[in-house]
CSV table of C-alpha atoms in Angstrom, one decimal:
chain,number,residue,atom,x,y,z
A,69,MET,CA,17.2,-9.0,-30.0
A,70,GLU,CA,18.1,-11.9,-27.6
A,71,PRO,CA,15.5,-14.5,-26.7
A,72,GLY,CA,15.9,-13.7,-23.0
A,73,GLN,CA,14.8,-10.1,-23.7
A,74,ARG,CA,11.8,-11.2,-25.7
A,75,GLU,CA,10.7,-13.4,-22.9
A,76,GLU,CA,11.0,-10.6,-20.4
A,77,GLU,CA,8.9,-8.3,-22.6
A,78,GLU,CA,6.2,-10.9,-23.0
A,79,GLU,CA,6.1,-11.4,-19.2
A,80,GLU,CA,5.8,-7.6,-18.7
A,81,GLU,CA,3.0,-7.5,-21.2
A,82,GLU,CA,1.2,-10.4,-19.4
A,83,GLU,CA,1.6,-8.5,-16.1
A,84,ASP,CA,0.2,-5.3,-17.6
A,85,GLN,CA,-2.7,-7.3,-19.0
A,86,GLN,CA,-3.4,-8.8,-15.6
A,87,GLN,CA,-3.2,-5.4,-13.9
A,88,LEU,CA,-5.7,-4.1,-16.4
A,89,THR,CA,-8.1,-7.0,-15.9
A,90,LEU,CA,-7.8,-6.4,-12.1
A,91,ILE,CA,-8.6,-2.7,-12.4
A,92,GLN,CA,-11.5,-3.4,-14.7
A,93,ASN,CA,-12.9,-6.0,-12.3
A,94,LEU,CA,-12.6,-3.5,-9.4
A,95,LYS,CA,-14.3,-0.8,-11.4
A,96,ALA,CA,-17.1,-3.1,-12.5
A,97,THR,CA,-17.7,-4.1,-8.8
A,98,LEU,CA,-17.7,-0.5,-7.7
A,99,HIS,CA,-20.0,0.5,-10.5
A,100,TYR,CA,-22.5,-2.2,-9.5
A,101,THR,CA,-22.4,-1.1,-5.9
A,102,VAL,CA,-22.8,2.6,-6.8
A,103,GLY,CA,-25.7,1.6,-9.0
A,104,SER,CA,-27.5,-0.2,-6.2
A,105,MET,CA,-26.8,2.8,-3.8
A,106,CYS,CA,-28.1,5.2,-6.4
A,107,GLN,CA,-31.2,3.1,-6.8
A,108,GLU,CA,-31.8,3.2,-3.1
A,109,ALA,CA,-31.4,7.0,-3.0
A,110,ALA,CA,-33.6,7.3,-6.0
A,111,ASP,CA,-36.4,5.3,-4.3
A,112,ALA,CA,-36.0,7.4,-1.2
A,113,GLN,CA,-35.9,10.8,-2.8
A,114,GLY,CA,-38.2,10.2,-5.8
A,115,VAL,CA,-35.6,11.3,-8.4
A,116,ARG,CA,-34.0,9.3,-11.2
A,117,PHE,CA,-30.3,8.9,-12.1
A,118,THR,CA,-29.2,8.7,-15.7
A,119,LYS,CA,-26.7,6.0,-16.6
A,120,PRO,CA,-23.9,8.5,-17.3
A,121,ALA,CA,-24.4,10.1,-13.9
A,122,ILE,CA,-24.0,6.7,-12.2
A,123,ALA,CA,-20.9,6.0,-14.3
A,124,ALA,CA,-19.4,9.4,-13.4
A,125,ILE,CA,-20.1,8.8,-9.7
A,126,SER,CA,-18.4,5.5,-9.8
A,127,GLU,CA,-15.4,6.9,-11.7
A,128,VAL,CA,-15.0,9.7,-9.1
A,129,THR,CA,-15.3,7.2,-6.3
A,130,PHE,CA,-12.5,5.2,-7.9
A,131,GLN,CA,-10.2,8.2,-8.1
A,132,GLN,CA,-11.1,9.2,-4.6
A,133,CYS,CA,-10.2,5.7,-3.3
A,134,GLU,CA,-6.7,6.1,-4.8
A,135,HIS,CA,-6.3,9.4,-3.0
A,136,PHE,CA,-7.6,7.9,0.3
A,137,ALA,CA,-5.2,5.0,0.0
A,138,LYS,CA,-2.2,7.2,-0.5
A,139,ASP,CA,-3.2,9.5,2.4
A,140,LEU,CA,-3.8,6.6,4.8
A,141,GLU,CA,-0.5,5.0,3.9
A,142,MET,CA,1.2,8.4,4.6
A,143,PHE,CA,-0.5,8.7,7.9
A,144,ALA,CA,0.4,5.2,9.0
A,145,ARG,CA,4.0,5.7,7.9
A,146,HIS,CA,4.1,9.0,9.8
A,147,ALA,CA,3.2,7.2,13.0
A,148,LYS,CA,6.0,4.7,12.2
A,149,ARG,CA,3.5,1.9,11.5
A,150,SER,CA,3.0,-0.2,8.4
A,151,THR,CA,-0.6,-1.1,9.3
A,152,VAL,CA,-3.4,1.4,8.8
A,153,ASN,CA,-5.7,1.6,11.8
A,154,MET,CA,-8.7,3.5,13.0
A,155,GLU,CA,-6.8,6.5,14.0
A,156,ASP,CA,-5.5,7.1,10.5
A,157,VAL,CA,-9.0,6.9,9.1
A,158,LYS,CA,-10.2,9.4,11.7
A,159,LEU,CA,-7.4,11.7,10.7
A,160,LEU,CA,-8.4,11.4,7.1
A,161,ALA,CA,-12.0,12.5,7.9
A,162,ARG,CA,-10.8,15.3,10.3
A,163,ARG,CA,-11.5,18.1,7.8
A,164,SER,CA,-15.3,17.8,7.9
A,165,GLY,CA,-17.0,17.8,11.3
A,166,SER,CA,-20.1,15.8,10.5
A,167,LEU,CA,-18.2,13.1,8.7
A,168,LEU,CA,-15.7,12.9,11.6
A,169,ASN,CA,-18.6,12.5,14.0
A,170,TYR,CA,-20.2,9.8,11.9
A,171,ILE,CA,-16.9,7.9,11.6
A,172,THR,CA,-16.2,8.2,15.3
A,173,GLU,CA,-19.6,6.8,16.0
A,174,LYS,CA,-19.0,3.9,13.6
A,175,SER,CA,-15.6,3.2,15.1
A,176,GLU,CA,-17.0,3.1,18.6
A,177,GLU,CA,-19.7,0.7,17.4
A,178,ILE,CA,-17.1,-1.6,15.7
A,179,SER,CA,-14.9,-1.5,18.8
A,180,ARG,CA,-17.9,-2.4,21.0
A,181,VAL,CA,-18.7,-5.4,18.7
A,182,ASN,CA,-15.1,-6.5,18.8
A,183,GLN,CA,-15.1,-6.2,22.6
A,184,GLU,CA,-18.2,-8.4,22.8
A,185,GLN,CA,-16.7,-11.0,20.5
A,186,LYS,CA,-13.6,-11.0,22.6
A,187,ASP,CA,-15.7,-11.4,25.8
A,188,LYS,CA,-17.5,-14.3,24.1
A,189,LYS,CA,-14.2,-15.9,23.2
A,190,LYS,CA,-12.9,-15.4,26.7
A,191,LYS,CA,-16.0,-17.0,28.1
A,192,LYS,CA,-15.7,-19.9,25.8
A,193,ALA,CA,-12.0,-20.2,26.6
A,194,GLU,CA,-12.8,-20.0,30.3
A,195,GLY,CA,-15.5,-22.7,29.8
A,196,GLY,CA,-12.9,-24.9,28.0
A,197,ASN,CA,-10.0,-24.0,30.2
A,198,LYS,CA,-11.6,-24.1,33.6
A,199,LYS,CA,-9.5,-27.1,34.6
A,200,SER,CA,-6.3,-25.5,33.4
A,201,SER,CA,-7.1,-22.1,35.1
A,202,LYS,CA,-7.8,-24.0,38.3
A,203,GLN,CA,-4.5,-25.7,37.9
A,204,ALA,CA,-2.9,-22.4,37.3
A,205,VAL,CA,-4.5,-21.0,40.4
A,206,THR,CA,-3.3,-23.9,42.5
A,207,GLU,CA,0.2,-23.5,41.0
A,208,MET,CA,0.2,-19.8,41.9
A,209,ASP,CA,-0.8,-20.7,45.5
A,210,ILE,CA,2.1,-23.0,45.6
A,211,ASP,CA,4.3,-20.3,44.3
A,212,ASP,CA,3.1,-17.9,47.0
B,120,LEU,CA,1.0,42.8,7.5
B,121,ASN,CA,2.6,45.2,5.0
B,122,ASN,CA,5.0,42.4,4.1
B,123,TYR,CA,2.2,40.0,3.4
B,124,CYS,CA,0.5,42.5,1.3
B,125,LYS,CA,3.6,43.0,-0.8
B,126,VAL,CA,4.0,39.3,-1.3
B,127,PHE,CA,0.4,38.9,-2.2
B,128,SER,CA,0.4,41.7,-4.8
B,129,PHE,CA,3.7,40.3,-6.2
B,130,TYR,CA,2.2,36.9,-6.9
B,131,ALA,CA,-1.1,38.4,-8.0
B,132,LYS,CA,0.8,40.8,-10.3
B,133,THR,CA,-1.8,43.5,-9.6
B,134,PRO,CA,-1.9,46.3,-7.0
B,135,MET,CA,-4.1,45.8,-3.9
B,136,GLU,CA,-6.9,47.9,-2.4
B,137,LYS,CA,-7.0,48.7,1.4
B,138,SER,CA,-10.2,46.7,1.9
B,139,ALA,CA,-8.6,43.7,0.3
B,140,SER,CA,-5.8,43.8,2.7
B,141,GLU,CA,-8.2,43.6,5.6
B,142,THR,CA,-9.8,40.5,4.1
B,143,LEU,CA,-6.4,39.0,3.5
B,144,MET,CA,-5.6,39.6,7.2
B,145,LYS,CA,-8.7,37.6,8.2
B,146,CYS,CA,-7.9,34.8,5.8
B,147,LEU,CA,-4.3,34.6,7.1
B,148,ASN,CA,-5.6,34.5,10.7
B,149,GLN,CA,-7.8,31.5,9.8
B,150,TYR,CA,-5.1,29.9,7.8
B,151,PHE,CA,-2.5,30.0,10.6
B,152,ARG,CA,-5.1,28.7,13.1
B,153,THR,CA,-5.9,25.7,11.0
B,154,LEU,CA,-2.2,25.2,10.2
B,155,CYS,CA,-1.3,25.1,13.9
B,156,ASP,CA,-4.2,22.8,14.6
B,157,ASP,CA,-3.2,20.4,11.9
B,158,LEU,CA,0.5,20.3,12.9
B,159,GLU,CA,-0.5,19.6,16.5
B,160,THR,CA,-2.7,16.8,15.3
B,161,PHE,CA,0.0,15.2,13.1
B,162,ALA,CA,2.6,15.4,15.9
B,163,HIS,CA,0.2,13.9,18.3
B,164,HIS,CA,-0.6,11.2,15.8
B,165,ALA,CA,3.0,10.2,15.7
B,166,GLY,CA,3.1,10.1,19.5
B,167,ARG,CA,5.2,13.2,19.8
B,168,LYS,CA,4.6,16.5,21.5
B,169,THR,CA,7.1,18.4,19.3
B,170,VAL,CA,6.3,19.5,15.8
B,171,LEU,CA,9.0,18.3,13.4
B,172,LEU,CA,9.8,18.9,9.8
B,173,ALA,CA,8.1,15.6,8.9
B,174,ASP,CA,4.8,16.9,10.2
B,175,LEU,CA,5.1,20.0,8.0
B,176,GLU,CA,6.0,17.9,5.0
B,177,LEU,CA,3.0,15.7,5.6
B,178,LEU,CA,0.7,18.8,5.9
B,179,MET,CA,2.1,20.2,2.6
B,180,ARG,CA,1.6,16.8,1.0
B,181,ARG,CA,-2.0,16.8,2.1
B,182,GLN,CA,-2.4,20.3,0.7
B,183,GLY,CA,-1.1,19.1,-2.6
B,184,LEU,CA,1.9,21.4,-2.5
B,185,VAL,CA,4.4,18.5,-2.1
B,186,THR,CA,3.9,15.7,-4.6
B,187,ASP,CA,5.9,12.7,-5.8
B,188,ASP,CA,7.6,14.8,-8.4
B,189,ILE,CA,7.9,18.0,-6.4
B,190,SER,CA,9.7,17.4,-3.1
B,191,LEU,CA,9.9,19.8,-0.2
B,192,TYR,CA,13.4,20.7,-1.0
B,193,VAL,CA,12.4,21.8,-4.5
B,194,LEU,CA,9.9,24.1,-3.0
B,195,VAL,CA,12.4,25.5,-0.6
B,196,GLU,CA,14.9,26.1,-3.4
B,197,ARG,CA,12.2,27.8,-5.4
B,198,TYR,CA,10.6,30.1,-2.8
B,199,LEU,CA,13.0,30.8,0.0
B,200,PRO,CA,15.9,33.2,0.1
B,201,LEU,CA,19.4,31.9,0.3
B,202,GLU,CA,20.0,32.3,4.1
B,203,TYR,CA,16.9,30.2,4.9
B,204,ARG,CA,17.8,27.7,2.2
B,205,ARG,CA,21.1,27.1,3.8
B,206,LEU,CA,19.4,26.3,7.1
B,207,LEU,CA,17.0,23.8,5.6
B,208,ILE,CA,18.8,22.0,2.8
B,209,PRO,CA,21.6,19.7,3.8
B,210,CYS,CA,24.8,20.3,2.0
B,211,ALA,CA,28.3,19.0,2.4
B,212,ALA,CA,30.3,21.4,4.5
B,213,SER,CA,34.1,21.4,5.0
B,214,GLY,CA,35.6,18.6,7.2
B,215,ASN,CA,33.5,16.0,5.4
B,216,ALA,CA,30.4,16.9,7.5
B,217,VAL,CA,26.9,17.3,6.2
B,218,PHE,CA,25.0,20.4,7.6
B,219,PRO,CA,22.3,20.3,8.8
B,220,ALA,CA,22.6,16.8,10.2
B,221,GLY,CA,18.9,16.0,9.4
């Protein structure tokens, strides 16, 4: 065994360790969120979740996320994009009508908020750039 | 329809009743309807109006038939007769040309 090889192996082990820690962090975060959501549902419905049930739900969610990620990547690549956008997400939820309706509503909401933000930015920009826009107008007049 | 019934009983390894074939007919109708709908959506998603092989592959991937270790070509090799296989799978023909060009 050469020293170079050993170093490589150690590096690989470190990388694996890092990956594992990352996954565990993600799972812990997910578990916490699922726990809070289950608590909310429990308060609303008047039922109780056992701890294994919550753990199972979070595990299923984790697996499902993997699935979703792969599908979204496929859809984006299918449309010759490398960025996942709203259309891909809609395509993912196409199978169930109610979910599609919900997601469409949400996307419209998001786009509306984005539009408002853009308008605000534009207004600010207009406020700041009034002089420059006036200059531009005068320049255009000159061009005409 | 008779053909479909034959295929169905071949894979089920049991003979079929008449009533089952009617149900199979309904299922196939529904299946092709959703299939066409999906293919149309995928083609539209890629900004095309023509359904290509890529759309079909994506659909089969979504259905879990095509995975990372089972490609579309493997499925074609496994389930289609030779004359269709020759149309779908690229192979080096004479004159140093690959057929089909896709």
